[in-house]
XYZ file of C-alpha atoms in Angstrom:
517
model
C 1.427 58.257 23.064
C 4.816 56.718 23.406
C 6.077 53.121 23.294
C 8.958 52.112 25.521
C 10.770 48.776 25.474
C 11.806 48.282 29.068
C 14.925 46.301 29.753
C 15.537 47.853 33.210
C 13.324 48.990 36.057
C 11.167 52.015 35.165
C 8.608 53.952 37.220
C 4.982 53.100 36.457
C 2.476 55.898 35.700
C -1.313 56.147 35.474
C -2.945 54.933 32.245
C 0.204 53.070 31.221
C -0.307 49.781 29.246
C 2.133 46.967 29.919
C 2.669 44.073 27.418
C 4.979 41.348 28.700
C 6.749 39.491 25.843
C 8.543 36.290 26.901
C 11.983 35.700 25.477
C 12.190 32.221 23.820
C 15.484 30.367 23.801
C 15.650 27.525 21.271
C 17.850 25.860 18.704
C 17.011 23.807 15.616
C 18.433 20.280 15.454
C 18.753 18.662 12.001
C 20.492 15.617 10.542
C 19.647 12.188 11.940
C 17.386 13.952 14.467
C 14.925 16.709 13.492
C 13.626 18.668 16.448
C 13.290 22.153 17.960
C 14.761 22.274 21.484
C 13.595 24.960 23.935
C 15.585 26.272 26.893
C 14.547 28.021 30.099
C 15.699 31.569 30.649
C 18.554 30.540 32.908
C 19.551 27.379 30.961
C 22.805 27.405 29.075
C 22.739 26.506 25.398
C 25.585 24.024 25.089
C 26.311 20.552 23.693
C 25.715 18.574 26.889
C 22.326 20.248 27.501
C 21.208 19.625 23.908
C 22.227 15.959 24.059
C 20.501 15.538 27.429
C 17.262 16.980 26.042
C 17.517 14.544 23.107
C 18.218 11.562 25.361
C 21.585 10.967 23.728
C 25.045 10.402 25.153
C 28.434 11.302 23.755
C 29.249 7.703 22.779
C 26.255 7.619 20.402
C 27.270 10.758 18.516
C 29.267 10.595 15.310
C 29.318 14.384 14.729
C 27.921 17.561 16.353
C 28.187 20.541 13.983
C 27.213 24.214 14.445
C 28.439 27.726 13.730
C 27.340 29.315 16.997
C 25.360 28.127 20.006
C 22.810 30.841 20.672
C 19.023 31.210 20.375
C 17.940 30.340 16.824
C 21.108 28.426 15.932
C 21.057 25.320 13.753
C 22.813 22.217 15.052
C 23.478 19.229 12.767
C 23.790 15.905 14.578
C 24.790 12.564 13.086
C 24.363 9.450 15.201
C 26.680 6.472 15.112
C 24.949 3.436 13.551
C 25.449 -0.302 13.655
C 24.596 -2.069 10.413
C 24.983 -5.348 8.554
C 24.121 -6.470 5.034
C 21.849 -9.405 4.167
C 21.616 -11.362 0.911
C 20.354 -14.673 -0.443
C 17.216 -16.304 0.964
C 16.290 -13.551 3.449
C 12.877 -11.992 2.857
C 14.622 -8.602 3.017
C 18.048 -8.150 1.471
C 20.200 -5.065 1.831
C 21.454 -2.903 4.684
C 20.001 -3.410 8.179
C 20.589 -0.536 10.639
C 20.704 -1.031 14.405
C 20.637 1.499 17.237
C 24.103 2.060 18.708
C 23.028 0.596 22.034
C 21.274 -2.379 20.424
C 23.373 -5.538 20.239
C 23.535 -7.059 16.762
C 22.551 -10.684 17.306
C 21.647 -13.306 14.721
C 18.091 -13.485 16.050
C 17.759 -9.688 15.747
C 19.076 -9.814 12.177
C 16.642 -12.600 11.215
C 13.770 -10.631 12.772
C 14.647 -7.371 10.991
C 15.056 -9.245 7.685
C 11.537 -10.719 8.161
C 12.817 -14.277 8.215
C 13.589 -16.471 5.234
C 11.836 -17.440 2.032
C 11.060 -21.027 1.040
C 14.427 -21.505 -0.675
C 16.458 -21.135 2.551
C 18.799 -24.113 2.950
C 19.185 -23.778 6.732
C 22.713 -22.313 6.660
C 24.013 -18.748 7.060
C 27.446 -17.662 5.850
C 28.982 -14.610 7.590
C 31.683 -12.618 5.749
C 33.840 -10.051 7.592
C 37.489 -8.940 7.368
C 38.280 -11.481 4.622
C 37.035 -14.359 6.767
C 33.861 -16.420 6.561
C 31.891 -18.512 9.010
C 28.976 -20.915 8.443
C 26.186 -21.280 11.002
C 23.337 -23.827 10.820
C 19.940 -22.387 11.736
C 17.183 -24.376 13.426
C 13.557 -23.307 13.413
C 12.187 -21.572 16.571
C 15.621 -21.352 18.191
C 17.069 -18.112 19.618
C 20.562 -17.131 18.489
C 22.330 -14.553 20.658
C 25.566 -14.724 18.664
C 26.986 -11.182 18.430
C 27.711 -10.085 14.856
C 30.285 -7.401 14.071
C 29.043 -4.199 12.343
C 29.623 -4.261 8.596
C 29.283 -8.038 8.323
C 27.687 -9.516 5.198
C 25.262 -12.353 6.050
C 24.234 -14.635 3.188
C 21.332 -17.056 3.641
C 22.193 -20.027 1.427
C 19.489 -21.265 -0.926
C 18.350 -24.780 -1.698
C 15.572 -25.867 -4.035
C 12.753 -27.813 -2.359
C 10.008 -28.492 -4.887
C 7.330 -31.170 -4.655
C 5.607 -32.064 -7.931
C 2.257 -33.405 -6.749
C -0.126 -35.204 -9.078
C -2.952 -37.686 -8.865
C -6.245 -38.092 -7.055
C -7.453 -36.657 -3.756
C -5.132 -33.616 -3.860
C -4.835 -30.274 -5.610
C -2.306 -31.000 -8.350
C 0.619 -28.617 -8.770
C 4.140 -27.691 -7.711
C 4.625 -26.960 -4.003
C 7.670 -25.158 -2.580
C 8.432 -26.608 0.841
C 9.630 -24.578 3.802
C 12.788 -25.254 5.794
C 12.354 -28.423 7.887
C 9.016 -29.029 6.182
C 8.072 -32.680 5.775
C 6.501 -34.335 2.774
C 3.477 -35.214 4.904
C 2.860 -31.516 5.694
C 2.966 -30.713 1.986
C 0.393 -33.438 1.260
C -1.932 -32.069 3.939
C -1.600 -28.538 2.526
C -2.589 -29.965 -0.860
C -5.835 -31.286 0.633
C -4.914 -34.935 1.107
C -7.174 -36.832 3.519
C -5.473 -39.963 4.925
C -7.271 -43.092 3.751
C -6.467 -46.665 2.779
C -8.189 -45.915 -0.527
C -5.004 -44.203 -1.709
C -1.493 -45.316 -2.533
C 1.265 -42.685 -2.360
C 4.117 -43.186 -4.805
C 7.241 -41.086 -4.109
C 10.240 -40.662 -6.395
C 13.213 -39.161 -4.520
C 16.950 -39.362 -5.242
C 16.313 -41.823 -8.059
C 14.328 -44.256 -5.872
C 10.601 -44.957 -6.101
C 8.741 -46.067 -2.975
C 5.059 -46.721 -2.343
C 3.109 -46.057 0.860
C -0.391 -46.835 2.053
C -2.446 -43.643 2.294
C -3.523 -44.418 5.860
C -0.205 -45.616 7.292
C 2.163 -43.195 5.546
C 2.044 -40.424 8.165
C 4.820 -41.737 10.428
C 7.249 -42.250 7.551
C 6.483 -39.148 5.493
C 6.364 -36.876 8.570
C 10.054 -37.663 9.069
C 10.993 -37.228 5.420
C 12.685 -33.833 4.896
C 12.502 -32.236 1.481
C 15.487 -31.217 -0.606
C 15.859 -30.858 -4.339
C 12.915 -32.197 -6.348
C 10.432 -34.829 -5.198
C 7.779 -36.347 -7.462
C 4.609 -37.628 -5.799
C 1.805 -39.508 -7.508
C -1.323 -40.442 -5.545
C -3.442 -43.280 -6.906
C -6.853 -44.377 -5.763
C -6.492 -48.141 -5.351
C -9.829 -48.791 -3.673
C -12.796 -47.244 -5.407
C -15.847 -46.722 -3.177
C -17.961 -45.032 -5.853
C -19.983 -46.210 -8.817
C -19.067 -44.420 -12.027
C -21.738 -44.133 -14.730
C -20.994 -43.234 -18.348
C -23.718 -42.098 -20.732
C -23.855 -39.798 -23.741
C -20.242 -38.712 -23.323
C -20.685 -37.590 -19.730
C -19.755 -39.225 -16.445
C -21.808 -39.309 -13.254
C -20.712 -40.660 -9.883
C -22.941 -42.277 -7.254
C -21.688 -42.806 -3.712
C -23.249 -45.769 -1.865
C -24.792 -44.461 1.356
C -25.295 -47.286 3.831
C -24.180 -50.354 1.880
C -21.276 -51.342 -0.333
C -23.497 -51.325 -3.422
C -26.159 -49.351 -5.277
C -29.212 -50.773 -7.027
C -30.013 -50.954 -10.724
C -32.874 -48.486 -10.333
C -30.520 -46.057 -8.533
C -28.214 -46.088 -11.538
C -31.035 -45.959 -14.106
C -32.821 -42.993 -12.512
C -29.626 -41.017 -11.873
C -29.049 -40.505 -15.623
C -32.687 -40.270 -16.725
C -32.788 -43.786 -18.132
C -32.051 -44.390 -21.821
C -33.155 -40.889 -22.896
C -33.043 -39.614 -25.634
C -33.386 -43.185 -26.952
C -36.192 -45.536 -25.944
C -34.081 -48.647 -25.504
C -30.538 -49.582 -24.662
C -28.195 -51.831 -22.726
C -26.601 -51.275 -19.317
C -23.199 -52.945 -18.979
C -21.491 -53.221 -15.583
C -17.716 -53.645 -15.144
C -15.736 -54.316 -11.984
C -11.993 -54.989 -11.677
C -11.736 -54.477 -15.444
C -14.174 -57.350 -16.119
C -17.765 -57.293 -17.289
C -19.915 -58.658 -14.447
C -23.488 -57.906 -15.571
C -25.663 -56.686 -18.431
C -29.206 -55.280 -18.171
C -31.927 -54.020 -20.520
C -35.179 -52.113 -20.023
C -37.059 -55.265 -18.951
C -34.472 -55.930 -16.228
C -35.024 -52.426 -14.879
C -38.741 -53.242 -14.529
C -38.443 -56.839 -13.294
C -35.257 -56.602 -11.197
C -34.864 -52.958 -10.078
C -33.023 -53.892 -6.847
C -30.216 -55.763 -8.590
C -26.973 -54.952 -6.765
C -24.147 -53.077 -8.448
C -21.072 -53.195 -6.151
C -19.010 -50.139 -5.267
C -16.025 -49.623 -7.509
C -18.049 -50.571 -10.588
C -18.091 -48.754 -13.927
C -21.512 -48.657 -15.614
C -21.862 -47.946 -19.341
C -25.190 -47.032 -20.959
C -25.232 -48.128 -24.633
C -28.211 -46.542 -26.384
C -30.008 -48.212 -29.296
C -29.889 -46.286 -32.574
C -33.166 -45.571 -34.365
C -32.636 -45.492 -38.150
C -35.212 -42.701 -38.448
C -33.187 -40.464 -36.148
C -29.812 -38.762 -36.019
C -28.614 -39.035 -32.436
C -26.319 -36.385 -30.934
C -24.265 -37.480 -27.920
C -21.126 -36.487 -26.044
C -19.921 -33.143 -24.750
C -23.147 -31.287 -25.571
C -26.863 -31.480 -24.829
C -27.964 -34.946 -26.056
C -30.819 -34.999 -28.535
C -32.499 -37.017 -31.290
C -33.278 -35.375 -34.636
C -36.078 -37.121 -36.537
C -35.426 -37.283 -40.275
C -35.819 -39.618 -43.244
C -33.317 -37.763 -45.433
C -29.682 -36.716 -44.929
C -29.115 -33.400 -43.131
C -26.126 -31.068 -43.690
C -23.644 -31.246 -40.829
C -23.606 -27.445 -40.581
C -27.339 -27.469 -39.827
C -26.772 -29.886 -36.920
C -23.762 -27.967 -35.608
C -25.826 -24.790 -35.540
C -28.169 -26.406 -33.011
C -25.433 -27.592 -30.644
C -23.897 -25.874 -27.631
C -20.201 -26.441 -28.348
C -17.179 -24.631 -26.958
C -15.654 -23.668 -30.279
C -12.467 -22.428 -28.593
C -11.495 -25.960 -27.608
C -13.520 -28.285 -29.849
C -11.405 -29.409 -32.803
C -13.042 -32.672 -33.859
C -16.394 -34.458 -33.851
C -16.908 -38.159 -34.583
C -19.498 -39.790 -36.811
C -20.598 -43.366 -36.053
C -22.605 -44.476 -39.082
C -25.388 -47.067 -39.175
C -23.244 -49.443 -41.266
C -20.516 -49.420 -38.600
C -18.165 -46.981 -40.349
C -16.358 -44.320 -38.332
C -15.334 -40.861 -39.533
C -13.522 -38.054 -37.709
C -14.440 -34.518 -38.805
C -11.946 -31.656 -38.427
C -13.973 -28.566 -37.496
C -11.128 -26.258 -38.533
C -11.676 -27.223 -42.186
C -14.641 -24.891 -42.531
C -14.981 -25.063 -46.324
C -15.513 -28.817 -46.329
C -18.206 -28.763 -43.613
C -20.895 -27.539 -46.051
C -20.490 -30.631 -48.211
C -20.884 -33.197 -45.398
C -24.329 -34.824 -45.153
C -25.405 -36.821 -42.101
C -27.570 -39.852 -42.851
C -30.411 -41.048 -40.589
C -29.168 -43.651 -38.120
C -25.850 -41.829 -37.602
C -24.576 -40.980 -34.138
C -22.890 -37.559 -34.014
C -20.510 -37.728 -31.072
C -18.870 -34.597 -29.632
C -15.698 -35.743 -27.794
C -14.886 -34.208 -24.469
C -12.136 -31.570 -24.408
C -11.798 -31.234 -20.616
C -8.599 -33.276 -20.540
C -6.784 -31.320 -23.270
C -3.898 -29.428 -21.735
C -0.550 -27.831 -22.395
C 2.050 -28.406 -19.666
C 4.359 -25.630 -18.508
C 6.885 -25.522 -15.694
C 10.320 -24.236 -14.746
C 10.744 -20.527 -13.936
C 7.030 -19.660 -13.995
C 4.712 -18.498 -11.223
C 1.987 -21.098 -11.855
C 3.580 -24.315 -13.146
C 1.326 -27.155 -14.190
C -1.529 -27.458 -16.670
C -2.991 -24.823 -18.985
C -6.300 -25.708 -20.684
C -5.771 -25.936 -24.426
C -7.693 -23.625 -26.732
C -7.402 -23.475 -30.499
C -4.849 -20.894 -31.594
C -2.950 -20.955 -28.299
C 0.681 -19.963 -28.849
C 3.808 -20.078 -26.688
C 3.725 -16.423 -25.566
C 0.041 -16.656 -24.561
C 0.826 -19.776 -22.537
C 3.721 -17.995 -20.804
C 1.455 -15.073 -19.919
C -1.094 -17.451 -18.406
C 1.588 -19.192 -16.349
C 3.183 -15.902 -15.251
C 6.841 -15.527 -16.214
C 9.297 -13.558 -14.082
C 11.742 -12.047 -16.626
C 14.231 -11.354 -13.825
C 14.815 -15.062 -13.128
C 13.731 -16.799 -16.350
C 16.206 -17.297 -19.188
C 13.893 -16.395 -22.073
C 16.519 -16.758 -24.781
C 16.377 -20.555 -24.309
C 12.764 -21.665 -23.826
C 12.317 -25.386 -24.509
C 9.212 -26.608 -26.377
C 8.534 -30.367 -26.458
C 6.142 -31.249 -29.297
C 6.790 -35.010 -29.523
C 6.839 -35.986 -25.862
C 9.529 -35.614 -23.198
C 11.839 -38.249 -24.692
C 12.359 -36.443 -28.002
C 14.666 -33.402 -28.350
C 12.835 -30.106 -27.808
C 12.677 -27.004 -29.985
C 14.682 -24.102 -28.515
C 12.886 -20.735 -28.727
C 14.333 -17.244 -28.187
C 11.587 -15.026 -26.723
C 13.850 -12.505 -25.002
C 13.161 -9.718 -27.517
C 9.430 -9.846 -26.809
C 9.912 -9.235 -23.085
C 12.290 -6.376 -23.952
C 9.574 -4.680 -25.998
C 10.625 -6.040 -29.398
C 8.985 -8.295 -31.948
C 9.316 -12.064 -32.022
C 9.313 -13.911 -35.375
C 6.407 -16.291 -35.941
C 8.931 -19.111 -36.140
C 9.711 -18.521 -32.442
C 6.123 -18.027 -31.230
C 4.881 -21.511 -32.113
C 1.235 -22.550 -32.163
C 0.642 -25.190 -29.513
C -1.160 -28.511 -29.632
C -2.663 -30.515 -26.750
C 0.081 -32.339 -24.887
C 2.865 -29.885 -25.764
C 5.332 -29.186 -22.943
C 7.053 -25.842 -22.257
C 10.058 -25.631 -19.943
C 11.480 -22.224 -18.937
C 15.040 -22.581 -17.573
C 16.751 -20.372 -15.037
C 20.227 -20.417 -16.530
C 21.320 -19.859 -20.122
C 23.779 -22.732 -19.671
C 21.015 -25.215 -18.793
C 21.878 -28.527 -20.430
C 19.274 -29.903 -22.864
C 19.870 -33.442 -21.598
C 19.183 -32.324 -18.011
C 16.022 -30.555 -19.163
C 14.827 -33.696 -20.958
C 15.475 -35.752 -17.817
C 13.520 -33.314 -15.634
C 10.637 -33.136 -18.101
C 10.598 -36.921 -18.525
C 10.422 -37.440 -14.737
C 7.597 -34.960 -14.428
C 5.567 -36.323 -17.311
C 6.039 -39.981 -16.358
C 4.438 -39.245 -13.016
C 1.753 -37.122 -14.608
C 0.833 -39.831 -17.093
C 0.733 -42.465 -14.346
C -1.689 -40.327 -12.382
C -4.191 -40.668 -15.218
C -3.869 -44.433 -15.602
C -7.156 -44.977 -13.770
C -8.938 -42.478 -15.994
C -7.594 -44.099 -19.168
C -8.593 -47.590 -17.995
C -12.125 -46.395 -17.332
C -12.278 -44.580 -20.642
C -11.099 -47.657 -22.556
C -13.724 -49.827 -20.880
C -16.662 -47.532 -21.476
C -15.698 -46.755 -25.070
C -15.108 -50.423 -25.851
C -11.435 -50.019 -26.798
């Protein structure tokens, strides 16, 4: 047997096997384009044919490199590119590449950069060939302005923060979008327009008040720039608030503008755990009625108007120790004093937050017990007739704002320190100046303590003197710039806290009434 590779015509013979092997003509293209290009037998391997098969033209090519153009050759192609650079308030910053045939317009740049973040001021600054140009951008408008390749486009930033506090909204700090109105921010925070609310706005040093139902027209046309403080107060109460045993219950009148005495009595299980007591009703900060157990029987349909505060005062039995407040209420029958530790062992208390309990003795004396002083607790005896009151801790907070992800309130727990609070609020070490963290321990109007926590975020240790233990009401401010002026910080903190404190005026008034202060 014999194998012949035939390149010319040969005579065919019997029993001859013929294997036809096609000849492939191709080149490898690398560089900005990676592809294998095949050619027909009669096609010429040259630059114009390769570019045609790639759908490219000469004006798009930056370089076309090869050693030889024959089957199996490698061709390296680089394509000309249009590009610009973005910085500032764009969602994407860096180099943006465009196809050579694609015009570089402002709208195309904004699209490729995925728009702007919430700090965009509405102005773009274009830098090219030692010149600059400022362009104002409007929302939902198309900009076909042609931009030269190599231009640097900076989206200018502007702070637009709304500090929102009060009732009927989710409290917090809201970053407004470009051309966003204050009314839109309120709606995003869950505000439902109603004449029950008054909206107080502090902006550019001025304080203005608006009716919660009529404010839409004005606040819809109020753009946001810098910092705006908003406090929403409920000026018309349509509920009936009931206080008993340290807890608060709310009844909403259904069809009328009042509820009945029996509605109130049954909603809190009467005078339990005591047998007798007094029901005092307040409206507009004045006492308007007083009822006892006989009134509940003889006059159950007595009207209690909406907006009233109702306080249940339970009678003390001198053969019992009564436990009230922020725990399960109970009466402990005894004729002899009982150790406080024995009573505490029966109570469901959140020991992480509970620092004090109050003793109201039968002779009228008051004593506050510090639960952190463990050694002294064993020596305290509770006499029959004493009311052990566990104060609520739900309104104990530490305030933190500035360069943190979740500014606002952090529930206080015993042992909470500055670094733990910063972790809970979420600090961005890239923007926060951690060598100058301000801690206010005596309110916003007193100079703060300056803490250097930078070493901790760099993996080092922080002295205990820098990682302070916190108390309820402490304020932490994380600045953005190491040169932040303490006076400016105090002004910002004071503005924030004045609005925050005002938002709880209603709560404090209620609390003073029902506790008899």
